[in-house]
Tab-separated table of C-alpha atoms in Angstrom:
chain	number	residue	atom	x	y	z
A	179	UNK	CA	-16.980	-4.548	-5.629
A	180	UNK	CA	-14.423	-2.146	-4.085
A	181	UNK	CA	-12.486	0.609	-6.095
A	182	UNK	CA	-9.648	2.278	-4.762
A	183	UNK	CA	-8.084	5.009	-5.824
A	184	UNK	CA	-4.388	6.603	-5.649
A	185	UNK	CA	-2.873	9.767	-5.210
A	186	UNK	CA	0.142	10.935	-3.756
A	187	UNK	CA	2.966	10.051	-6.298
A	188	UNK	CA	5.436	12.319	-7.518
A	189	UNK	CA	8.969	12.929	-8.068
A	190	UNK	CA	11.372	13.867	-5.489
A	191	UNK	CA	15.360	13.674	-4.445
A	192	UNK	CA	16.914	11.080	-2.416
A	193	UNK	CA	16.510	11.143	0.967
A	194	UNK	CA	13.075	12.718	0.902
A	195	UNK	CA	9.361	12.180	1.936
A	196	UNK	CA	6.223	11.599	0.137
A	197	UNK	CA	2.840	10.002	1.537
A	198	UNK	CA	0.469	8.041	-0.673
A	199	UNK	CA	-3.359	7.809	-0.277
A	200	UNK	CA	-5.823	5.649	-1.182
A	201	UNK	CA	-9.452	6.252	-0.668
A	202	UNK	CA	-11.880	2.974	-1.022
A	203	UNK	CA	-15.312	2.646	-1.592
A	204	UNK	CA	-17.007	-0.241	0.194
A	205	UNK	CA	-19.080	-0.186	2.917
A	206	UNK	CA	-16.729	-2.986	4.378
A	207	UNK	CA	-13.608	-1.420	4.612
A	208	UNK	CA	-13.181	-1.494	8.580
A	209	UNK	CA	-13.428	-5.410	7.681
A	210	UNK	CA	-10.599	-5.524	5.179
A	211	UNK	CA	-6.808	-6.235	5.099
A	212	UNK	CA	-5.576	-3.130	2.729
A	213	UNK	CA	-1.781	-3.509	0.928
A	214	UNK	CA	0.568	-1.107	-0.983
A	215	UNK	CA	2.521	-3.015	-3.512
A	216	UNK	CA	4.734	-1.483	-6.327
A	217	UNK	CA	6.555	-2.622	-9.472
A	218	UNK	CA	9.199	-0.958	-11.328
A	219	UNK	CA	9.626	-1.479	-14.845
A	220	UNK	CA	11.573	-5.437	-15.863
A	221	UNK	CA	10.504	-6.461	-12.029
A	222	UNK	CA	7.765	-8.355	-10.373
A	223	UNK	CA	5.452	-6.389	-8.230
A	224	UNK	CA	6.360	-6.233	-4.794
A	225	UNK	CA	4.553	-6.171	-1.323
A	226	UNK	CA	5.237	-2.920	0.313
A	227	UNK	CA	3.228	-3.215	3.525
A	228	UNK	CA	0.492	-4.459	4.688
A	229	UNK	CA	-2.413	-3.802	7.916
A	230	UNK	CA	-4.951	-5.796	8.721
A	231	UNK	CA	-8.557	-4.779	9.971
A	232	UNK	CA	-6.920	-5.002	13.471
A	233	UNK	CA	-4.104	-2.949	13.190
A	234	UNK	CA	-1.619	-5.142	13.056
A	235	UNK	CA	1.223	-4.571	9.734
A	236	UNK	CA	3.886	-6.035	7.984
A	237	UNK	CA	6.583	-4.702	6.251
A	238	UNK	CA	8.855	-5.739	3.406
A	239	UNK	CA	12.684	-5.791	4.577
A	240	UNK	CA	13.340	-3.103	2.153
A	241	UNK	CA	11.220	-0.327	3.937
A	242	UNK	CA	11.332	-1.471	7.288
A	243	UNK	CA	12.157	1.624	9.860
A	244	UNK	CA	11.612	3.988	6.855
A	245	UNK	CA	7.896	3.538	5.497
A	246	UNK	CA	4.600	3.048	7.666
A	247	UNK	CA	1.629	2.478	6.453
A	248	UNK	CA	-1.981	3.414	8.125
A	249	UNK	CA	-5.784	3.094	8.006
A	250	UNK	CA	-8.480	6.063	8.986
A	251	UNK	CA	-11.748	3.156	9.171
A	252	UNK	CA	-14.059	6.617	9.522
A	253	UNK	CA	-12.713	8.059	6.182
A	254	UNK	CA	-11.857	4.768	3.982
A	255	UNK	CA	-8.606	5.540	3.539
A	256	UNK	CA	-4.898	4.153	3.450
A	257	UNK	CA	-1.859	6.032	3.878
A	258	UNK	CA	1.874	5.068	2.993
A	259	UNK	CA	4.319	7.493	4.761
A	260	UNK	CA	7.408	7.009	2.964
A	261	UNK	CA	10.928	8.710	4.502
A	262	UNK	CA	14.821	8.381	3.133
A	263	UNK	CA	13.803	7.574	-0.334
A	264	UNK	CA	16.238	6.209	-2.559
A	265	UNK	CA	16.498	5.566	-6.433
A	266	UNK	CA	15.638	1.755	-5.210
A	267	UNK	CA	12.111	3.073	-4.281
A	268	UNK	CA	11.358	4.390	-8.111
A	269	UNK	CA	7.866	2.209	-8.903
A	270	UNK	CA	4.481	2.340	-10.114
A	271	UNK	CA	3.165	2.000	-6.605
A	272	UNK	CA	-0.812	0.606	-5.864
A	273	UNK	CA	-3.002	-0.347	-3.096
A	274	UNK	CA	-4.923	-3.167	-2.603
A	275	UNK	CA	-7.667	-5.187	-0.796
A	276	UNK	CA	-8.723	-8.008	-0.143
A	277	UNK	CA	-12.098	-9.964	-0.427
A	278	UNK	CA	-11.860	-11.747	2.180
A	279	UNK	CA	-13.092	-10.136	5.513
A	280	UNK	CA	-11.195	-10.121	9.016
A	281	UNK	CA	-7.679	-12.045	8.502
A	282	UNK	CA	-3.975	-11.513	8.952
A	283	UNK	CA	-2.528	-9.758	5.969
A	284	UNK	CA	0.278	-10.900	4.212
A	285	UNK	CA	2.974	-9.077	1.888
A	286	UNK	CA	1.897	-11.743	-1.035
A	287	UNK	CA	-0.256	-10.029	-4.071
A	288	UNK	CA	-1.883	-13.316	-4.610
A	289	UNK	CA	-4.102	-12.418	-0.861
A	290	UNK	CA	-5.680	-9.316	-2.492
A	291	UNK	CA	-8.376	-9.479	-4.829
A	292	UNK	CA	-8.855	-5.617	-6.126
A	293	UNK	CA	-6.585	-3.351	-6.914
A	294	UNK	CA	-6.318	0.641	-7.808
A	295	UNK	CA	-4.598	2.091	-10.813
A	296	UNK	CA	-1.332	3.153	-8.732
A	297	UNK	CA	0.342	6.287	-8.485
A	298	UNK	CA	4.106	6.622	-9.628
A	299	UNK	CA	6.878	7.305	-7.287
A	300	UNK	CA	10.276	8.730	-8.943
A	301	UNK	CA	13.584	8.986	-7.016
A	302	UNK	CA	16.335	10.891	-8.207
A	303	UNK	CA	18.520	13.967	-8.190
């Protein structure tokens, strides 16, 4: 089992920063693809970004050139770096991982297996 936990959410104007972290418990992280998805309220959940145990990402259109998401393998964590917010960006958002071990990662929810609680993330003046 892996359990992942949020933090990082908050409230804050448009056109401003926050960074999200999740910290996971398995002893197979490093082997991993990790996700941050998010869903507003009367949407579907969306694929954020992804990185997979090699490094490599993907982004959804949306955040391109404004979010970037990393991995620390020593301290089991994910980060979401998140610049120029707008109201658009307003979501419950969550991290994810998958269950299977050393693949690409891809944006769709249906590749990740466990999820955290999410953290929310409100944009507005």
């Amino acid at each position: 089992q892996v359990q992942l936990v949020e933090s990082g959410g908050g409230s804050v104007q448009p056109g401003g920063s926050l960074r999200l972290s999740c910290a996971a418990s398995t002893s197979t992280y490093n082997s991993r693809s990790m996700g941050w998805f998010r869903q507003a309220p009367g949407k579907e959940r969306e694929g954020v970004a992804c990185i997979d145990p090699y490094g490599n990402t993907n982004y959804a259109d949306s955040v391109k050139g404004r979010f970037t998401i990393s991995r620390n393998n020593a301290k089991k964590t994910l980060g979401l770096q998140m610049n120029s917010l707008d109201p658009g960006d307003t979501a419950m958002y969550s991290c994810a991982a998958t269950s299977v071990t050393y693949t690409r990662c891809s944006l769709a929810h249906q590749s990740f297996n466990y999820w955290g609680q999410g953290t929310q993330v409100t944009v507005s003046s």
